[in-house]
CSV table of C-alpha atoms and ligand atoms in Angstrom, one decimal:
chain,number,residue,atom,x,y,z
B,8,UNK,CA,-15.3,-6.2,-16.9
B,9,UNK,CA,-15.8,-4.2,-13.8
B,10,UNK,CA,-13.6,-4.5,-10.5
B,11,UNK,CA,-14.3,-3.2,-7.4
B,12,UNK,CA,-10.8,-2.3,-5.8
B,13,UNK,CA,-11.0,-1.5,-2.5
B,14,UNK,CA,-8.8,1.2,-0.8
B,15,UNK,CA,-8.1,3.4,-3.7
B,16,UNK,CA,-7.9,6.9,-2.0
B,17,UNK,CA,-4.4,5.5,-0.5
B,18,UNK,CA,-1.1,5.2,-1.9
B,19,UNK,CA,-0.4,2.3,-4.4
B,20,UNK,CA,-4.2,2.3,-4.6
B,21,UNK,CA,-4.8,5.2,-6.4
B,22,UNK,CA,-1.7,4.4,-8.9
B,23,UNK,CA,-3.3,1.4,-9.5
B,24,UNK,CA,-6.7,3.4,-10.4
B,25,UNK,CA,-5.2,5.4,-12.3
B,26,UNK,CA,-3.2,3.4,-14.4
B,27,UNK,CA,-5.8,0.6,-14.9
B,28,UNK,CA,-8.0,3.6,-16.1
B,29,UNK,CA,-5.3,4.2,-19.0
B,30,UNK,CA,-4.4,1.3,-20.0
B,31,UNK,CA,-7.8,-1.0,-19.3
B,32,UNK,CA,-10.5,1.0,-21.6
B,33,UNK,CA,-12.9,-0.8,-21.5
B,34,UNK,CA,-12.7,-1.6,-17.6
B,35,UNK,CA,-14.8,0.0,-14.6
B,36,UNK,CA,-13.8,0.7,-11.7
B,37,UNK,CA,-15.9,1.1,-8.0
B,38,UNK,CA,-13.6,1.8,-5.7
B,39,UNK,CA,-14.6,1.1,-1.7
B,40,UNK,CA,-12.9,3.3,0.3
B,41,UNK,CA,-14.1,3.9,3.9
B,42,UNK,CA,-11.4,7.4,3.9
B,43,UNK,CA,-8.6,6.5,7.1
B,44,UNK,CA,-5.8,9.1,7.8
B,45,UNK,CA,-3.9,7.3,4.9
B,46,UNK,CA,-7.1,7.8,2.2
B,47,UNK,CA,-7.2,10.9,0.5
B,48,UNK,CA,-9.4,10.8,-2.5
B,49,UNK,CA,-7.5,14.2,-4.0
B,50,UNK,CA,-5.3,11.2,-4.6
B,51,UNK,CA,-7.8,11.0,-7.9
B,52,UNK,CA,-9.1,14.6,-8.6
B,53,UNK,CA,-8.1,13.8,-12.0
B,54,UNK,CA,-9.7,11.1,-12.7
B,55,UNK,CA,-13.3,11.5,-10.6
B,56,UNK,CA,-15.3,13.2,-13.5
B,57,UNK,CA,-14.0,10.0,-15.4
B,58,UNK,CA,-17.4,7.8,-16.1
B,59,UNK,CA,-15.7,4.8,-16.2
B,60,UNK,CA,-15.2,5.2,-12.2
B,61,UNK,CA,-17.4,5.7,-9.9
B,62,UNK,CA,-16.0,6.1,-5.9
B,63,UNK,CA,-18.1,4.7,-2.9
B,64,UNK,CA,-16.9,5.9,0.7
B,65,UNK,CA,-17.5,2.9,3.0
B,66,UNK,CA,-15.7,0.1,5.6
B,67,UNK,CA,-14.5,-3.0,4.7
B,68,UNK,CA,-15.3,-3.8,8.2
B,69,UNK,CA,-18.7,-3.4,7.0
B,70,UNK,CA,-20.2,-7.1,5.8
B,71,UNK,CA,-23.3,-5.8,5.6
B,72,UNK,CA,-22.5,-2.7,2.8
B,73,UNK,CA,-20.3,-5.5,1.2
B,74,UNK,CA,-22.6,-8.1,0.9
B,75,UNK,CA,-25.2,-5.2,-0.8
B,76,UNK,CA,-22.1,-3.6,-3.1
B,77,UNK,CA,-20.7,-7.1,-4.2
B,78,UNK,CA,-24.1,-8.0,-4.6
B,79,UNK,CA,-24.4,-5.3,-8.1
B,80,UNK,CA,-22.2,-7.8,-9.3
B,81,UNK,CA,-18.3,-7.8,-10.3
B,82,UNK,CA,-16.0,-9.7,-11.8
B,83,UNK,CA,-13.0,-9.4,-10.0
B,84,UNK,CA,-12.5,-7.3,-6.6
B,85,UNK,CA,-8.4,-6.1,-5.9
B,86,UNK,CA,-8.6,-5.1,-2.1
B,87,UNK,CA,-5.5,-2.7,-1.7
B,88,UNK,CA,-8.0,-1.8,1.7
B,89,UNK,CA,-5.4,-1.9,5.2
B,90,UNK,CA,-4.2,-0.1,8.3
B,91,UNK,CA,-0.8,-0.5,6.4
B,92,UNK,CA,2.0,1.4,9.1
B,93,UNK,CA,3.9,-0.9,10.8
B,94,UNK,CA,4.3,2.1,13.4
B,95,UNK,CA,0.7,3.0,14.1
B,96,UNK,CA,0.4,-1.4,14.9
B,97,UNK,CA,2.9,-1.4,17.6
B,98,UNK,CA,0.4,1.6,19.3
B,99,UNK,CA,-3.1,0.3,18.5
B,100,UNK,CA,-3.5,-3.0,16.5
B,101,UNK,CA,-7.5,-3.4,17.0
B,102,UNK,CA,-8.4,-1.7,14.3
B,103,UNK,CA,-5.5,-3.2,11.7
B,104,UNK,CA,-7.4,-6.5,12.8
B,105,UNK,CA,-10.7,-5.6,12.0
B,106,UNK,CA,-9.5,-4.0,8.7
B,107,UNK,CA,-6.3,-6.6,7.3
B,108,UNK,CA,-8.5,-9.8,8.7
B,109,UNK,CA,-12.8,-9.3,9.2
B,110,UNK,CA,-12.2,-7.0,6.3
B,111,UNK,CA,-10.5,-9.0,4.3
B,112,UNK,CA,-12.9,-12.1,5.0
B,113,UNK,CA,-16.3,-9.7,4.7
B,114,UNK,CA,-14.9,-9.4,0.9
B,115,UNK,CA,-14.3,-13.2,0.4
B,116,UNK,CA,-17.4,-13.8,2.0
B,117,UNK,CA,-19.5,-11.7,-0.3
B,118,UNK,CA,-17.4,-12.6,-3.4
B,119,UNK,CA,-18.1,-16.9,-2.7
B,120,UNK,CA,-21.6,-15.0,-2.3
B,121,UNK,CA,-22.0,-13.5,-5.4
B,122,UNK,CA,-19.7,-15.8,-7.8
B,123,UNK,CA,-17.3,-13.2,-8.0
B,124,UNK,CA,-14.4,-15.0,-10.6
B,125,UNK,CA,-10.9,-13.4,-9.4
B,126,UNK,CA,-10.2,-12.2,-6.2
B,127,UNK,CA,-6.7,-11.0,-6.0
B,128,UNK,CA,-5.2,-10.0,-2.3
B,129,UNK,CA,-2.5,-7.1,-2.1
B,130,UNK,CA,-0.3,-8.3,1.1
B,131,UNK,CA,3.2,-8.1,1.2
B,132,UNK,CA,7.0,-9.2,1.8
B,133,UNK,CA,6.7,-8.7,6.2
B,134,UNK,CA,4.2,-11.7,6.2
B,135,UNK,CA,8.1,-13.8,5.8
B,136,UNK,CA,9.8,-12.3,8.6
B,137,UNK,CA,13.0,-10.7,8.6
B,138,UNK,CA,16.1,-12.5,6.9
B,139,UNK,CA,19.5,-13.2,7.8
B,140,UNK,CA,22.2,-10.9,5.6
B,141,UNK,CA,21.8,-13.8,3.0
B,142,UNK,CA,19.0,-15.2,0.8
B,143,UNK,CA,15.4,-14.3,-0.4
B,144,UNK,CA,12.2,-14.4,0.2
B,145,UNK,CA,10.6,-17.2,-2.8
B,146,UNK,CA,6.8,-18.2,-2.4
B,147,UNK,CA,7.8,-21.1,-0.7
B,148,UNK,CA,9.9,-19.0,2.6
B,149,UNK,CA,7.5,-20.6,5.3
B,150,UNK,CA,4.9,-17.6,6.8
B,151,UNK,CA,6.9,-15.3,10.1
B,152,UNK,CA,5.5,-12.1,11.1
B,153,UNK,CA,7.2,-10.6,13.4
B,154,UNK,CA,4.6,-7.1,13.9
B,155,UNK,CA,1.2,-6.9,14.5
B,156,UNK,CA,0.7,-5.0,10.9
B,157,UNK,CA,2.0,-8.4,9.1
B,158,UNK,CA,0.8,-10.7,11.6
B,159,UNK,CA,-2.5,-9.6,10.3
B,160,UNK,CA,-0.9,-9.1,6.9
B,161,UNK,CA,-0.1,-13.2,7.7
B,162,UNK,CA,-3.7,-13.8,8.2
B,163,UNK,CA,-5.3,-12.4,6.2
B,164,UNK,CA,-3.7,-13.9,3.5
B,165,UNK,CA,-4.3,-17.9,4.9
B,166,UNK,CA,-7.8,-16.9,4.7
B,167,UNK,CA,-7.7,-16.2,0.6
B,168,UNK,CA,-6.0,-19.8,0.7
B,169,UNK,CA,-8.4,-21.3,3.0
B,170,UNK,CA,-11.2,-20.2,0.2
B,171,UNK,CA,-9.6,-20.8,-2.4
B,172,UNK,CA,-9.1,-24.2,-1.5
B,173,UNK,CA,-11.9,-25.0,0.3
B,174,UNK,CA,-14.3,-23.2,-1.7
B,175,UNK,CA,-12.2,-22.7,-4.7
B,176,UNK,CA,-13.0,-18.7,-5.0
B,177,UNK,CA,-10.5,-18.0,-7.5
B,178,UNK,CA,-8.2,-16.5,-5.2
B,179,UNK,CA,-4.8,-15.4,-5.1
B,180,UNK,CA,-2.0,-13.1,-3.5
B,181,UNK,CA,0.2,-10.8,-4.8
B,182,UNK,CA,3.1,-10.0,-2.2
B,183,UNK,CA,5.7,-7.4,-3.0
B,184,UNK,CA,8.4,-5.0,-1.0
B,185,UNK,CA,8.3,-2.0,-0.1
B,186,UNK,CA,6.6,0.3,-2.4
B,187,UNK,CA,7.8,4.3,-2.7
B,188,UNK,CA,6.3,7.0,-5.7
B,189,UNK,CA,4.4,9.8,-5.3
B,190,UNK,CA,0.8,9.7,-3.1
B,191,UNK,CA,2.8,8.3,-0.2
B,192,UNK,CA,1.4,9.2,3.2
B,193,UNK,CA,4.0,11.5,4.1
B,194,UNK,CA,4.5,8.7,7.5
B,195,UNK,CA,6.5,6.7,5.2
B,196,UNK,CA,10.7,6.4,5.5
B,197,UNK,CA,10.6,7.9,2.1
B,198,UNK,CA,7.6,10.4,1.7
B,199,UNK,CA,9.0,11.5,5.5
B,200,UNK,CA,12.7,12.5,5.1
B,201,UNK,CA,11.7,13.9,1.3
B,202,UNK,CA,9.2,16.4,3.2
B,203,UNK,CA,10.9,17.0,6.1
B,204,UNK,CA,14.4,17.5,4.6
B,205,UNK,CA,12.7,20.2,1.4
B,206,UNK,CA,11.6,21.9,4.8
B,207,UNK,CA,14.9,22.1,6.6
B,208,UNK,CA,13.9,19.9,9.5
B,209,UNK,CA,14.9,16.7,11.0
B,210,UNK,CA,14.9,13.1,9.3
B,211,UNK,CA,15.0,10.6,11.7
B,212,UNK,CA,16.6,7.6,11.2
B,213,UNK,CA,16.5,4.4,13.5
B,214,UNK,CA,18.2,2.7,14.8
B,215,UNK,CA,21.9,2.4,13.3
B,216,UNK,CA,20.4,2.7,10.1
B,217,UNK,CA,21.7,-0.4,8.9
B,218,UNK,CA,18.1,-2.3,8.2
B,219,UNK,CA,17.7,-3.2,4.1
B,220,UNK,CA,14.7,-2.5,2.3
B,221,UNK,CA,14.0,-3.6,-1.5
B,222,UNK,CA,12.4,-0.7,-2.8
B,223,UNK,CA,9.7,-1.9,-5.9
B,224,UNK,CA,8.2,1.3,-7.8
B,225,UNK,CA,4.3,2.3,-7.3
B,226,UNK,CA,4.0,2.0,-11.5
B,227,UNK,CA,6.0,-1.4,-11.1
B,228,UNK,CA,4.0,-2.7,-8.0
B,229,UNK,CA,1.0,-1.5,-10.0
B,230,UNK,CA,1.6,-3.2,-13.1
B,231,UNK,CA,2.8,-6.8,-11.9
B,232,UNK,CA,-0.6,-6.6,-9.6
B,233,UNK,CA,-2.7,-6.0,-13.2
B,234,UNK,CA,-0.1,-8.9,-14.5
B,235,UNK,CA,-1.2,-10.9,-12.0
B,236,UNK,CA,-5.6,-10.5,-11.8
B,237,UNK,CA,-5.0,-10.7,-15.3
B,238,UNK,CA,-2.4,-13.9,-15.7
B,239,UNK,CA,-1.9,-15.7,-12.7
B,240,UNK,CA,-3.4,-19.3,-11.5
B,241,UNK,CA,-5.7,-19.3,-9.1
B,242,UNK,CA,-3.8,-20.0,-5.8
B,243,UNK,CA,-1.0,-19.0,-6.1
B,244,UNK,CA,1.2,-16.2,-4.9
B,245,UNK,CA,3.2,-13.6,-6.6
B,246,UNK,CA,6.1,-12.1,-5.2
B,247,UNK,CA,6.9,-8.8,-7.1
B,248,UNK,CA,10.2,-6.9,-5.7
B,249,UNK,CA,12.5,-4.2,-6.8
B,250,UNK,CA,15.9,-6.3,-7.0
B,251,UNK,CA,16.9,-2.6,-4.9
B,252,UNK,CA,17.9,-4.0,-1.3
B,253,UNK,CA,19.2,-0.8,0.2
B,254,UNK,CA,19.8,0.1,4.0
B,255,UNK,CA,18.2,3.0,5.0
B,256,UNK,CA,20.7,5.2,5.7
B,257,UNK,CA,22.0,4.7,1.8
B,258,UNK,CA,18.8,6.0,0.7
B,259,UNK,CA,18.4,8.3,3.8
B,260,UNK,CA,21.8,10.2,2.6
B,261,UNK,CA,20.5,10.0,-1.5
B,262,UNK,CA,17.4,11.6,-0.1
B,263,UNK,CA,18.7,14.7,1.3
B,264,UNK,CA,21.6,14.8,-1.6
B,265,UNK,CA,19.2,15.4,-4.0
B,266,UNK,CA,16.8,17.5,-2.4
B,267,UNK,CA,20.6,19.7,-1.3
B,268,UNK,CA,19.8,19.3,2.2
B,269,UNK,CA,22.8,18.9,4.8
B,270,UNK,CA,23.7,14.9,6.1
B,271,UNK,CA,23.4,16.3,9.7
B,272,UNK,CA,19.5,16.1,9.4
B,273,UNK,CA,20.0,12.8,10.0
B,274,UNK,CA,19.0,12.0,13.0
B,275,UNK,CA,19.0,8.7,14.8
B,276,UNK,CA,16.8,7.9,16.9
B,277,UNK,CA,15.7,4.7,19.1
B,278,UNK,CA,15.1,1.7,17.4
B,279,UNK,CA,11.2,0.7,16.5
B,280,UNK,CA,10.4,-2.7,18.2
B,281,UNK,CA,10.5,-5.7,17.0
B,282,UNK,CA,12.1,-4.6,13.8
B,283,UNK,CA,12.7,-6.8,10.9
B,284,UNK,CA,16.5,-6.3,10.0
B,285,UNK,CA,15.8,-7.4,6.2
B,286,UNK,CA,13.4,-7.6,3.7
B,287,UNK,CA,14.6,-9.3,0.1
B,288,UNK,CA,12.5,-11.0,-2.3
B,289,UNK,CA,12.8,-13.3,-4.9
B,290,UNK,CA,10.5,-13.1,-8.0
B,291,UNK,CA,11.6,-15.6,-10.7
B,292,UNK,CA,8.1,-16.8,-10.5
B,293,UNK,CA,6.2,-13.7,-11.6
B,294,UNK,CA,8.9,-13.1,-14.0
B,295,UNK,CA,8.3,-16.5,-15.4
B,296,UNK,CA,4.5,-17.2,-15.2
B,297,UNK,CA,3.4,-13.5,-15.3
B,298,UNK,CA,6.1,-12.0,-17.9
B,299,UNK,CA,6.6,-9.3,-15.3
B,300,UNK,CA,9.7,-7.4,-14.8
B,301,UNK,CA,10.1,-4.4,-12.7
B,302,UNK,CA,11.9,-1.6,-15.3
B,303,UNK,CA,11.9,1.5,-13.5
B,304,UNK,CA,15.6,1.7,-11.5
B,305,UNK,CA,15.5,2.7,-8.4
B,306,UNK,CA,18.2,6.1,-8.5
B,307,UNK,CA,15.9,7.5,-11.3
B,308,UNK,CA,12.5,6.2,-9.4
B,309,UNK,CA,13.7,8.0,-6.4
B,310,UNK,CA,14.8,11.4,-8.3
B,311,UNK,CA,11.2,11.7,-10.5
B,312,UNK,CA,9.6,10.2,-6.3
B,313,UNK,CA,11.5,13.3,-4.9
B,314,UNK,CA,10.9,15.8,-7.4
B,315,UNK,CA,7.2,14.6,-7.2
B,316,UNK,CA,7.1,15.7,-3.2
B,317,UNK,CA,8.8,18.8,-3.8
B,318,UNK,CA,6.7,19.9,-7.0
B,319,UNK,CA,3.5,18.8,-4.7
B,320,UNK,CA,3.7,20.4,-1.7
B,321,UNK,CA,1.0,22.2,-1.5
B,322,UNK,CA,-0.2,18.4,-1.9
B,323,UNK,CA,2.0,17.5,1.4
B,324,UNK,CA,0.9,20.9,3.6
B,325,UNK,CA,-2.7,20.2,3.1
B,326,UNK,CA,-2.2,15.9,4.4
B,327,UNK,CA,-0.2,17.8,7.3
B,328,UNK,CA,-2.7,20.1,8.1
B,329,UNK,CA,-5.4,17.9,8.0
B,330,UNK,CA,-6.8,20.1,5.4
B,331,UNK,CA,-7.1,17.1,3.0
B,332,UNK,CA,-10.2,15.8,5.4
B,333,UNK,CA,-12.2,18.4,3.8
B,334,UNK,CA,-11.6,17.1,0.0
B,335,UNK,CA,-14.8,14.6,0.6
B,336,UNK,CA,-17.3,17.2,1.5
B,337,UNK,CA,-16.2,19.6,-1.0
B,338,UNK,CA,-16.4,17.4,-3.5
B,339,UNK,CA,-19.0,14.4,-2.6
B,340,UNK,CA,-20.7,16.3,-0.5
B,341,UNK,CA,-22.3,14.2,1.9
B,342,UNK,CA,-21.8,16.3,5.2
B,343,UNK,CA,-19.8,13.4,6.5
B,344,UNK,CA,-16.1,15.1,6.0
B,345,UNK,CA,-13.9,15.5,9.1
B,346,UNK,CA,-16.6,13.8,10.7
B,347,UNK,CA,-16.4,11.5,14.2
B,348,UNK,CA,-16.0,8.6,12.3
B,349,UNK,CA,-13.1,9.5,10.5
B,350,UNK,CA,-9.7,8.4,12.2
B,351,UNK,CA,-7.6,10.3,14.4
B,352,UNK,CA,-4.3,11.8,13.5
B,353,UNK,CA,-2.9,13.0,10.1
B,354,UNK,CA,0.3,12.3,11.3
B,355,UNK,CA,1.2,9.8,13.5
B,356,UNK,CA,1.4,11.3,16.8
B,357,UNK,CA,5.5,9.5,18.1
B,358,UNK,CA,5.5,7.9,21.4
B,359,UNK,CA,8.0,9.9,23.2
E,10,NAD,P1,-2.6,3.3,2.6
E,10,NAD,O1,-2.0,2.9,4.1
E,10,NAD,O2,-1.6,4.1,1.9
E,10,NAD,O3,-4.0,3.2,2.1
E,10,NAD,C1,-4.9,2.5,2.2
E,10,NAD,C2,-6.1,2.8,1.8
E,10,NAD,O4,-6.7,1.8,2.6
E,10,NAD,C3,-6.6,4.4,3.0
E,10,NAD,O5,-7.1,4.9,1.7
E,10,NAD,C4,-7.3,3.8,3.6
E,10,NAD,O6,-8.6,4.8,3.6
E,10,NAD,C5,-8.4,2.0,3.3
E,10,NAD,N1,-8.6,1.4,4.2
E,10,NAD,C6,-7.8,1.4,5.5
E,10,NAD,N2,-9.4,1.3,5.9
E,10,NAD,C7,-9.8,0.2,4.9
E,10,NAD,C8,-11.4,-0.4,5.7
E,10,NAD,N3,-11.5,-0.5,6.5
E,10,NAD,N4,-12.6,0.2,4.9
E,10,NAD,C9,-12.0,0.7,3.2
E,10,NAD,N5,-10.6,1.1,2.8
E,10,NAD,C10,-10.1,1.3,4.2
E,10,NAD,O7,-1.6,1.6,2.5
E,10,NAD,P2,-1.0,1.6,0.8
E,10,NAD,O8,0.9,2.0,1.3
E,10,NAD,O9,-1.0,2.2,0.2
E,10,NAD,O10,-0.9,-0.2,0.6
E,10,NAD,C11,-1.8,-1.0,-0.1
E,10,NAD,C12,-1.8,-2.2,0.3
E,10,NAD,O11,-0.6,-2.6,0.2
E,10,NAD,C13,-2.0,-2.9,1.4
E,10,NAD,O12,-3.0,-3.7,1.3
E,10,NAD,C14,-0.9,-2.8,2.3
E,10,NAD,O13,-0.8,-4.1,3.8
E,10,NAD,C15,0.0,-3.5,1.0
E,10,NAD,N6,1.3,-3.4,0.5
E,10,NAD,C16,2.0,-1.7,0.9
E,10,NAD,C17,3.1,-1.8,0.6
E,10,NAD,C18,3.9,0.0,0.7
E,10,NAD,O14,4.9,-0.1,0.4
E,10,NAD,N7,2.8,0.7,0.9
E,10,NAD,C19,4.4,-3.2,0.5
E,10,NAD,C20,3.5,-4.1,0.9
E,10,NAD,C21,2.6,-4.1,0.3
E,11,TYD,P1,8.5,2.1,6.1
E,11,TYD,O1,8.3,2.5,5.8
E,11,TYD,O2,7.6,2.6,8.0
E,11,TYD,O3,7.6,0.7,6.1
E,11,TYD,P2,8.2,-1.2,6.7
E,11,TYD,O4,8.5,-0.6,8.1
E,11,TYD,O5,6.9,-1.2,6.8
E,11,TYD,O6,9.8,-1.3,6.1
E,11,TYD,O7,9.8,1.8,7.5
E,11,TYD,C1,10.7,1.5,6.0
E,11,TYD,C2,12.4,1.7,7.1
E,11,TYD,O8,12.7,2.8,7.6
E,11,TYD,C3,11.9,0.8,7.8
E,11,TYD,O9,13.5,-0.2,8.4
E,11,TYD,C4,11.8,1.6,9.2
E,11,TYD,C5,12.5,2.9,9.0
E,11,TYD,N1,12.2,3.9,8.6
E,11,TYD,C6,12.7,4.8,10.0
E,11,TYD,O10,14.0,4.4,10.2
E,11,TYD,N2,13.0,6.0,10.2
E,11,TYD,C7,11.6,6.6,10.2
E,11,TYD,O11,10.6,7.6,10.3
E,11,TYD,C8,10.2,5.8,9.6
E,11,TYD,C9,8.6,5.8,9.1
E,11,TYD,C10,11.0,3.7,9.3
């Protein structure tokens, strides 16, 4: 089994690569990642000498590169590569369209041309939009994305379904809820709050803090992705959720409590425009058809995650200072690290 993983230097992709290398001893992985600000090859430092792991730097937006790579022969493609941060999509949607939509189409086209037997698109519950206080997203919920990030993910999902339906490409989709765990870039809610709180800095809670997310530990998500890859049916969508709905303010207080920081660090700030109020996932289908169920209880997983950020303060400070950008050059040595083709700021500069 030879699989192409895209975006493997990001948060979920790096956890997935590690899990596959550990649990599927006969699989070879090629990781294609362009190393945007969110891509950090240091996340996979522990596996980079594994002979079953190869890293290739390149963008899924480059159709020729994608075609030439896919031509070398893969059983499966798992597409994690994306611009993934909603706040960034509000200020600059173009890269989201290029990577999330055009990049996915490039991969689909190459998969079709070169007879790839499995194409797994990593999507998100955000494509369904926002829920009222009651109800859950099922795979049959109509798509109703509300922001540029989720709109590009929904558009990509539709192209995946079009390739499956029209060209019989053996493609399928997982849509997970919000992930948390080690190696998440510290611009997202949990790692931002954890790393700020550990340094005694304020944590910016949007609006009234009563927006609800359904938290799924990244290792549970990766096990679900693997189950879909091995057992999922072509043309299908599988929702993966943690069953851990929490208002943001509750998560914020739990983070502060665990790291021993005062609640007064919470700063209520102007709400994100178009902020989805509630996400919650019905994942009965994945349980029934894939035999998948999340294993990690939120309170336990959150504590372990916070302990990880505490123990890996150097990882956080290297990301925040931009120092992590030198890793590629030092370890893969093509002189490109830090070059102008890398995307701008390591940590999002908020608009005032
Ligand atoms: P991330 O931002 O941490 O990582 C994205 C990775 O993709 C980075 O390594 C980046 O360098 C790479 N990348 C970006 N553009 C690329 C391009 N053009 N070509 C090649 N590589 C490129 O994201 P994440 O949180 O790990 O999310 C991974 C996937 O899971 C995304 O598709 C996202 O939409 C989806 N998802 C994430 C969550 C979540 O809570 N993080 C929830 C549901 C779904
Ligand atoms: P985020 O991690 O950006 O994920 P998403 O928007 O994709 O769900 O945010 C999770 C929740 O936390 C979301 O409701 C927005 C909120 N949030 C804050 O309150 N403050 C912050 O600084 C960030 C980044 C997010």
